[in-house]
Amino acid sequence: MKEIVVISGKGGTGKTSISASFSLLGGEDVITADCDVDAADLHLLLAPDFDHAEDFYSGLLARIDPSRCDECGICAQVCRFDAVHVVDGHHHIRELDCEGCGYCARVCPQRAVQLQERKVGQWYRSRLRTGGTMVHARLDIGAENSGKLVAKVKQEAREAAREQGREWILVDGAPGIGCPVMSSLSGADAVVFVTEPTVSGFHDLRRVYDLVRRFDMATACIVNKADLNPEMTRSVHAFLQEAGIRHLADLPYDEAFTEAMVEGCTVVEKEGTPLARALEESWTRLRTLLGTERTGDHP
Amino acid sequence: MRVAIASGKGGTGKTTVSVNLADLLARHRPVVLADLDVEEPNSGLFVQAETVHEEAVHRMVPSWVADQCTFCGVCQEVCQFNALIETGSEVMVFRELCHSCYACSELCPVEALPMTPMKIGDLSHRRSGSLDLVQGCLDIGQEQAVPLIAHTLDYLGARFSKDTLILCDAPPGTACSMIEAVKDADFVLLVTEPTPFGLHDLKLAVETVRGLGRPCAVVINRHGLGNADVEAYCRQEGIPVAARLPHSREAAQCYARGQLIHPHVPEVAAQLEAVAGFIQRIEQEGAA
Amino acid sequence: MKIAFTSQGTTPDAPMDPRFGRTAFLLVYDEESGQYEHCDNRQVEGVAHGAAVQTARRLFEMGAQVLVTGNGPGGNAASVLQRSGVQTFIGAGGMTVERAYAAWKSGKLQRFE
């Protein structure tokens, strides 16, 4: 089983459109996982059937039982997150601020604080029009711990791959360099950076690469909108070479991505276009890269 | 007044709107641009400015004092984040897993876990004319953005009066770091693009902002691309559209080069002026 | 001697789980009594961070002196195990627990340090 994660650091580089294209090209052989749970958009292109849905709980939430509370205020004194508020003389927990550390529950003399599991979202296992399986999720509004939901999506995707004997897991990774992206990368065999030749795109590529270096995995890159700034595209190429990142393709600044999005499909379904051909080639090269190079410690 | 500039989806032009708007406003009045997208702070790339202040930002984590410890096990029992473990001969602290709740430290009966600072990132404050740029930047490998955002907001509160116009470039998405950046803002501008991704993520952002009880308006970027569904949604929900920045390859090229767009693309400048006017009207309404 | 195995089931014929931090079960064999004892570790599935630390804590609570697993534990798990005094052996990922025990007993597994 080989796991490929597509990430970008910066948003709007075309990561999801490219992930969707790879998912389509991989067909049945690929288990697709949308780990961008904070702004999950892959389903808009792949139209999964949301066949199986489950609530996801993670972390804890403190709640004060008003019938036990004697308003002593010790909970508010120990809380480092300012989550305990007094409204009309009664102590209560503002959910949004509660970190779930349990300190208040531990010190409450009346045992009035209960810790409960916190629902943070839902995850789904779906069938795609390719016959392949997709695991995806939706983080509840304002929920924290998106890294944990990412870990759950990946775990379910691996489970599905084992059950069905599939060879590939394709992950649409989370943006940024924080907790969710670390969770998307954990245990993967290869990462594909999708970048653009803009000052911010290049800046974020280098930042996210600094993070990826800490993991042991093969690296590859697609430069999207390459003709927007040819000079910077050359700098990106030089960086890739220096860092030992395999350059998969340069894609043009092309409204076909948006047109496909409006139609709810992927660019590779418009067969024969240069964009479709470039992505098909990238997908083949990526699979070859993983077939031949030493990768992470998967059994 | 603090205006948060946010978007459900990354890459819709949030930073473009923030830096261009700040630059435009700063021609007539003092304005602060705060980059709270601490995982990927990019505003600074577009602004040349002199450093006013720089500081390292820390958060507190426990450190183990061997001599004091009696191996009673309380610390690993109270920690909900798996940040501490007794191995038999020592207590190991995994600082990056710690959420700085202080429970282990304060509940340790023998004070063997004093809290000590750990660096999580940097804050920089720079100035160019009447534009102040305050930026938080998370260290690579640090996973928790919220403490750095909170610290940057504290810095803004201590440094600037309530009457100062502060534009905050918020992190994308609708998760904890976006909430931290938006929850106490006076007004939220949501930047989106007229595509299915843009609309889908805008809906999540609107739900979030409404849940926080913040008033909001929408700025449509790359207007002319995609379809009219975002417009229809805003009309239906009664959300004002403050401006429509036209889709333009020229604007994308300026952005790619790290240039401000408004001095080069007049159609975009006109729409940014509309956003500036919109903000000033809200400011006056707030003052009245 | 008590030997712990990372396993996918609760009986000696269960396949090993090659992972340490996210192993489904910890199965401990007590050589003196000849008894197996297990600990369900599946609740770590929802844990994004610190899974290995949590698993290590369960391992210590079970009082094993030796750990037999598949892949080499990484990062936090490696440092906890190194400092705990529990001897760790790897490379038993593809075996059943029984086979892994036999392999360890005959000195065929690699010591992880």
PDB file of N, CA and C in Angstrom, chain A residues 55-106:
ATOM      1  N   ASP A  55     -20.625  10.343  13.268  1.00  0.00           N
ATOM      2  CA  ASP A  55     -20.163  11.493  14.046  1.00  0.00           C
ATOM      3  C   ASP A  55     -18.751  11.218  14.543  1.00  0.00           C
ATOM      4  N   PHE A  56     -17.990  12.266  14.694  1.00  0.00           N
ATOM      5  CA  PHE A  56     -16.634  12.110  15.203  1.00  0.00           C
ATOM      6  C   PHE A  56     -16.455  12.925  16.477  1.00  0.00           C
ATOM      7  N   TYR A  57     -15.988  12.237  17.496  1.00  0.00           N
ATOM      8  CA  TYR A  57     -15.761  12.893  18.785  1.00  0.00           C
ATOM      9  C   TYR A  57     -14.275  12.961  19.055  1.00  0.00           C
ATOM     10  N   SER A  58     -13.822  14.043  19.602  1.00  0.00           N
ATOM     11  CA  SER A  58     -12.412  14.120  19.942  1.00  0.00           C
ATOM     12  C   SER A  58     -12.207  15.142  21.041  1.00  0.00           C
ATOM     13  N   GLY A  59     -11.390  14.769  21.982  1.00  0.00           N
ATOM     14  CA  GLY A  59     -11.101  15.704  23.060  1.00  0.00           C
ATOM     15  C   GLY A  59     -12.288  15.814  24.011  1.00  0.00           C
ATOM     16  N   LEU A  60     -12.161  16.674  24.961  1.00  0.00           N
ATOM     17  CA  LEU A  60     -13.152  16.797  26.007  1.00  0.00           C
ATOM     18  C   LEU A  60     -13.672  18.222  26.088  1.00  0.00           C
ATOM     19  N   LEU A  61     -14.825  18.322  26.715  1.00  0.00           N
ATOM     20  CA  LEU A  61     -15.451  19.612  26.908  1.00  0.00           C
ATOM     21  C   LEU A  61     -15.957  19.637  28.346  1.00  0.00           C
ATOM     22  N   ALA A  62     -15.655  20.702  29.061  1.00  0.00           N
ATOM     23  CA  ALA A  62     -16.123  20.799  30.442  1.00  0.00           C
ATOM     24  C   ALA A  62     -17.530  21.387  30.469  1.00  0.00           C
ATOM     25  N   ARG A  63     -18.333  20.907  31.386  1.00  0.00           N
ATOM     26  CA  ARG A  63     -19.684  21.455  31.539  1.00  0.00           C
ATOM     27  C   ARG A  63     -19.971  21.566  33.034  1.00  0.00           C
ATOM     28  N   ILE A  64     -20.545  22.684  33.449  1.00  0.00           N
ATOM     29  CA  ILE A  64     -20.837  22.870  34.875  1.00  0.00           C
ATOM     30  C   ILE A  64     -22.297  22.514  35.146  1.00  0.00           C
ATOM     31  N   ASP A  65     -22.498  21.626  36.093  1.00  0.00           N
ATOM     32  CA  ASP A  65     -23.853  21.241  36.487  1.00  0.00           C
ATOM     33  C   ASP A  65     -24.361  22.300  37.468  1.00  0.00           C
ATOM     34  N   PRO A  66     -25.348  23.117  37.059  1.00  0.00           N
ATOM     35  CA  PRO A  66     -25.772  24.242  37.909  1.00  0.00           C
ATOM     36  C   PRO A  66     -26.358  23.779  39.236  1.00  0.00           C
ATOM     37  N   SER A  67     -26.890  22.548  39.281  1.00  0.00           N
ATOM     38  CA  SER A  67     -27.508  22.105  40.531  1.00  0.00           C
ATOM     39  C   SER A  67     -26.451  21.766  41.591  1.00  0.00           C
ATOM     40  N   ARG A  68     -25.217  21.523  41.149  1.00  0.00           N
ATOM     41  CA  ARG A  68     -24.155  21.200  42.108  1.00  0.00           C
ATOM     42  C   ARG A  68     -23.251  22.389  42.410  1.00  0.00           C
ATOM     43  N   CYS A  69     -23.191  23.321  41.451  1.00  0.00           N
ATOM     44  CA  CYS A  69     -22.239  24.429  41.558  1.00  0.00           C
ATOM     45  C   CYS A  69     -22.621  25.378  42.689  1.00  0.00           C
ATOM     46  N   ASP A  70     -21.648  25.717  43.552  1.00  0.00           N
ATOM     47  CA  ASP A  70     -21.951  26.709  44.587  1.00  0.00           C
ATOM     48  C   ASP A  70     -21.273  28.046  44.283  1.00  0.00           C
ATOM     49  N   GLU A  71     -20.884  28.234  43.029  1.00  0.00           N
ATOM     50  CA  GLU A  71     -20.341  29.502  42.533  1.00  0.00           C
ATOM     51  C   GLU A  71     -19.083  29.937  43.285  1.00  0.00           C
ATOM     52  N   CYS A  72     -18.234  28.985  43.675  1.00  0.00           N
ATOM     53  CA  CYS A  72     -17.027  29.354  44.435  1.00  0.00           C
ATOM     54  C   CYS A  72     -15.967  29.992  43.528  1.00  0.00           C
ATOM     55  N   GLY A  73     -16.008  29.661  42.237  1.00  0.00           N
ATOM     56  CA  GLY A  73     -15.113  30.336  41.294  1.00  0.00           C
ATOM     57  C   GLY A  73     -13.719  29.758  41.165  1.00  0.00           C
ATOM     58  N   ILE A  74     -13.462  28.628  41.802  1.00  0.00           N
ATOM     59  CA  ILE A  74     -12.125  28.022  41.694  1.00  0.00           C
ATOM     60  C   ILE A  74     -11.824  27.633  40.250  1.00  0.00           C
ATOM     61  N   CYS A  75     -12.857  27.146  39.533  1.00  0.00           N
ATOM     62  CA  CYS A  75     -12.671  26.750  38.132  1.00  0.00           C
ATOM     63  C   CYS A  75     -12.149  27.932  37.314  1.00  0.00           C
ATOM     64  N   ALA A  76     -12.736  29.092  37.533  1.00  0.00           N
ATOM     65  CA  ALA A  76     -12.319  30.275  36.773  1.00  0.00           C
ATOM     66  C   ALA A  76     -10.888  30.666  37.127  1.00  0.00           C
ATOM     67  N   GLN A  77     -10.515  30.447  38.396  1.00  0.00           N
ATOM     68  CA  GLN A  77      -9.144  30.797  38.798  1.00  0.00           C
ATOM     69  C   GLN A  77      -8.094  29.928  38.115  1.00  0.00           C
ATOM     70  N   VAL A  78      -8.402  28.632  37.952  1.00  0.00           N
ATOM     71  CA  VAL A  78      -7.376  27.753  37.381  1.00  0.00           C
ATOM     72  C   VAL A  78      -7.378  27.739  35.852  1.00  0.00           C
ATOM     73  N   CYS A  79      -8.485  28.142  35.220  1.00  0.00           N
ATOM     74  CA  CYS A  79      -8.582  28.029  33.762  1.00  0.00           C
ATOM     75  C   CYS A  79      -7.660  29.023  33.077  1.00  0.00           C
ATOM     76  N   ARG A  80      -6.746  28.504  32.258  1.00  0.00           N
ATOM     77  CA  ARG A  80      -5.807  29.354  31.539  1.00  0.00           C
ATOM     78  C   ARG A  80      -6.371  29.829  30.204  1.00  0.00           C
ATOM     79  N   PHE A  81      -7.591  29.405  29.884  1.00  0.00           N
ATOM     80  CA  PHE A  81      -8.139  29.711  28.557  1.00  0.00           C
ATOM     81  C   PHE A  81      -9.327  30.674  28.641  1.00  0.00           C
ATOM     82  N   ASP A  82      -9.534  31.239  29.825  1.00  0.00           N
ATOM     83  CA  ASP A  82     -10.654  32.148  30.056  1.00  0.00           C
ATOM     84  C   ASP A  82     -11.975  31.569  29.576  1.00  0.00           C
ATOM     85  N   ALA A  83     -12.170  30.287  29.818  1.00  0.00           N
ATOM     86  CA  ALA A  83     -13.375  29.637  29.309  1.00  0.00           C
ATOM     87  C   ALA A  83     -14.525  29.692  30.317  1.00  0.00           C
ATOM     88  N   VAL A  84     -14.228  30.084  31.565  1.00  0.00           N
ATOM     89  CA  VAL A  84     -15.292  30.127  32.564  1.00  0.00           C
ATOM     90  C   VAL A  84     -15.821  31.561  32.665  1.00  0.00           C
ATOM     91  N   HIS A  85     -17.092  31.724  32.391  1.00  0.00           N
ATOM     92  CA  HIS A  85     -17.704  33.044  32.433  1.00  0.00           C
ATOM     93  C   HIS A  85     -18.797  33.057  33.496  1.00  0.00           C
ATOM     94  N   VAL A  86     -19.017  34.227  34.049  1.00  0.00           N
ATOM     95  CA  VAL A  86     -20.104  34.348  35.018  1.00  0.00           C
ATOM     96  C   VAL A  86     -21.223  35.140  34.359  1.00  0.00           C
ATOM     97  N   VAL A  87     -22.376  34.503  34.220  1.00  0.00           N
ATOM     98  CA  VAL A  87     -23.529  35.178  33.629  1.00  0.00           C
ATOM     99  C   VAL A  87     -24.656  35.126  34.651  1.00  0.00           C
ATOM    100  N   ASP A  88     -25.204  36.280  35.006  1.00  0.00           N
ATOM    101  CA  ASP A  88     -26.263  36.389  36.019  1.00  0.00           C
ATOM    102  C   ASP A  88     -25.875  35.673  37.315  1.00  0.00           C
ATOM    103  N   GLY A  89     -24.631  35.812  37.700  1.00  0.00           N
ATOM    104  CA  GLY A  89     -24.177  35.213  38.954  1.00  0.00           C
ATOM    105  C   GLY A  89     -23.868  33.719  38.887  1.00  0.00           C
ATOM    106  N   HIS A  90     -24.022  33.129  37.694  1.00  0.00           N
ATOM    107  CA  HIS A  90     -23.755  31.686  37.573  1.00  0.00           C
ATOM    108  C   HIS A  90     -22.546  31.417  36.696  1.00  0.00           C
ATOM    109  N   HIS A  91     -21.714  30.475  37.142  1.00  0.00           N
ATOM    110  CA  HIS A  91     -20.545  30.099  36.352  1.00  0.00           C
ATOM    111  C   HIS A  91     -20.945  29.155  35.231  1.00  0.00           C
ATOM    112  N   HIS A  92     -20.448  29.440  34.036  1.00  0.00           N
ATOM    113  CA  HIS A  92     -20.641  28.466  32.968  1.00  0.00           C
ATOM    114  C   HIS A  92     -19.454  28.504  32.006  1.00  0.00           C
ATOM    115  N   ILE A  93     -19.345  27.448  31.182  1.00  0.00           N
ATOM    116  CA  ILE A  93     -18.181  27.293  30.307  1.00  0.00           C
ATOM    117  C   ILE A  93     -18.533  27.751  28.902  1.00  0.00           C
ATOM    118  N   ARG A  94     -17.715  28.632  28.349  1.00  0.00           N
ATOM    119  CA  ARG A  94     -17.904  29.005  26.951  1.00  0.00           C
ATOM    120  C   ARG A  94     -17.197  27.938  26.107  1.00  0.00           C
ATOM    121  N   GLU A  95     -18.021  27.156  25.401  1.00  0.00           N
ATOM    122  CA  GLU A  95     -17.499  25.987  24.676  1.00  0.00           C
ATOM    123  C   GLU A  95     -16.335  26.311  23.760  1.00  0.00           C
ATOM    124  N   LEU A  96     -16.467  27.435  23.079  1.00  0.00           N
ATOM    125  CA  LEU A  96     -15.476  27.813  22.087  1.00  0.00           C
ATOM    126  C   LEU A  96     -14.088  27.984  22.704  1.00  0.00           C
ATOM    127  N   ASP A  97     -14.058  28.405  23.962  1.00  0.00           N
ATOM    128  CA  ASP A  97     -12.776  28.677  24.598  1.00  0.00           C
ATOM    129  C   ASP A  97     -12.223  27.486  25.375  1.00  0.00           C
ATOM    130  N   CYS A  98     -13.066  26.501  25.659  1.00  0.00           N
ATOM    131  CA  CYS A  98     -12.624  25.368  26.483  1.00  0.00           C
ATOM    132  C   CYS A  98     -11.656  24.499  25.692  1.00  0.00           C
ATOM    133  N   GLU A  99     -10.497  24.244  26.303  1.00  0.00           N
ATOM    134  CA  GLU A  99      -9.455  23.462  25.639  1.00  0.00           C
ATOM    135  C   GLU A  99      -9.596  21.966  25.980  1.00  0.00           C
ATOM    136  N   GLY A 100     -10.444  21.674  26.949  1.00  0.00           N
ATOM    137  CA  GLY A 100     -10.638  20.271  27.337  1.00  0.00           C
ATOM    138  C   GLY A 100      -9.517  19.718  28.187  1.00  0.00           C
ATOM    139  N   CYS A 101      -8.830  20.567  28.945  1.00  0.00           N
ATOM    140  CA  CYS A 101      -7.685  20.094  29.736  1.00  0.00           C
ATOM    141  C   CYS A 101      -8.135  19.408  31.022  1.00  0.00           C
ATOM    142  N   GLY A 102      -9.364  19.691  31.456  1.00  0.00           N
ATOM    143  CA  GLY A 102      -9.890  18.991  32.629  1.00  0.00           C
ATOM    144  C   GLY A 102      -9.431  19.509  33.978  1.00  0.00           C
ATOM    145  N   TYR A 103      -8.666  20.581  33.980  1.00  0.00           N
ATOM    146  CA  TYR A 103      -8.131  21.119  35.242  1.00  0.00           C
ATOM    147  C   TYR A 103      -9.285  21.528  36.167  1.00  0.00           C
ATOM    148  N   CYS A 104     -10.290  22.215  35.622  1.00  0.00           N
ATOM    149  CA  CYS A 104     -11.418  22.686  36.430  1.00  0.00           C
ATOM    150  C   CYS A 104     -12.155  21.522  37.092  1.00  0.00           C
ATOM    151  N   ALA A 105     -12.354  20.454  36.312  1.00  0.00           N
ATOM    152  CA  ALA A 105     -13.074  19.288  36.847  1.00  0.00           C
ATOM    153  C   ALA A 105     -12.294  18.669  38.002  1.00  0.00           C
ATOM    154  N   ARG A 106     -10.993  18.675  37.851  1.00  0.00           N
ATOM    155  CA  ARG A 106     -10.117  18.077  38.849  1.00  0.00           C
ATOM    156  C   ARG A 106     -10.162  18.828  40.192  1.00  0.00           C
TER     157      ARG A 106
END
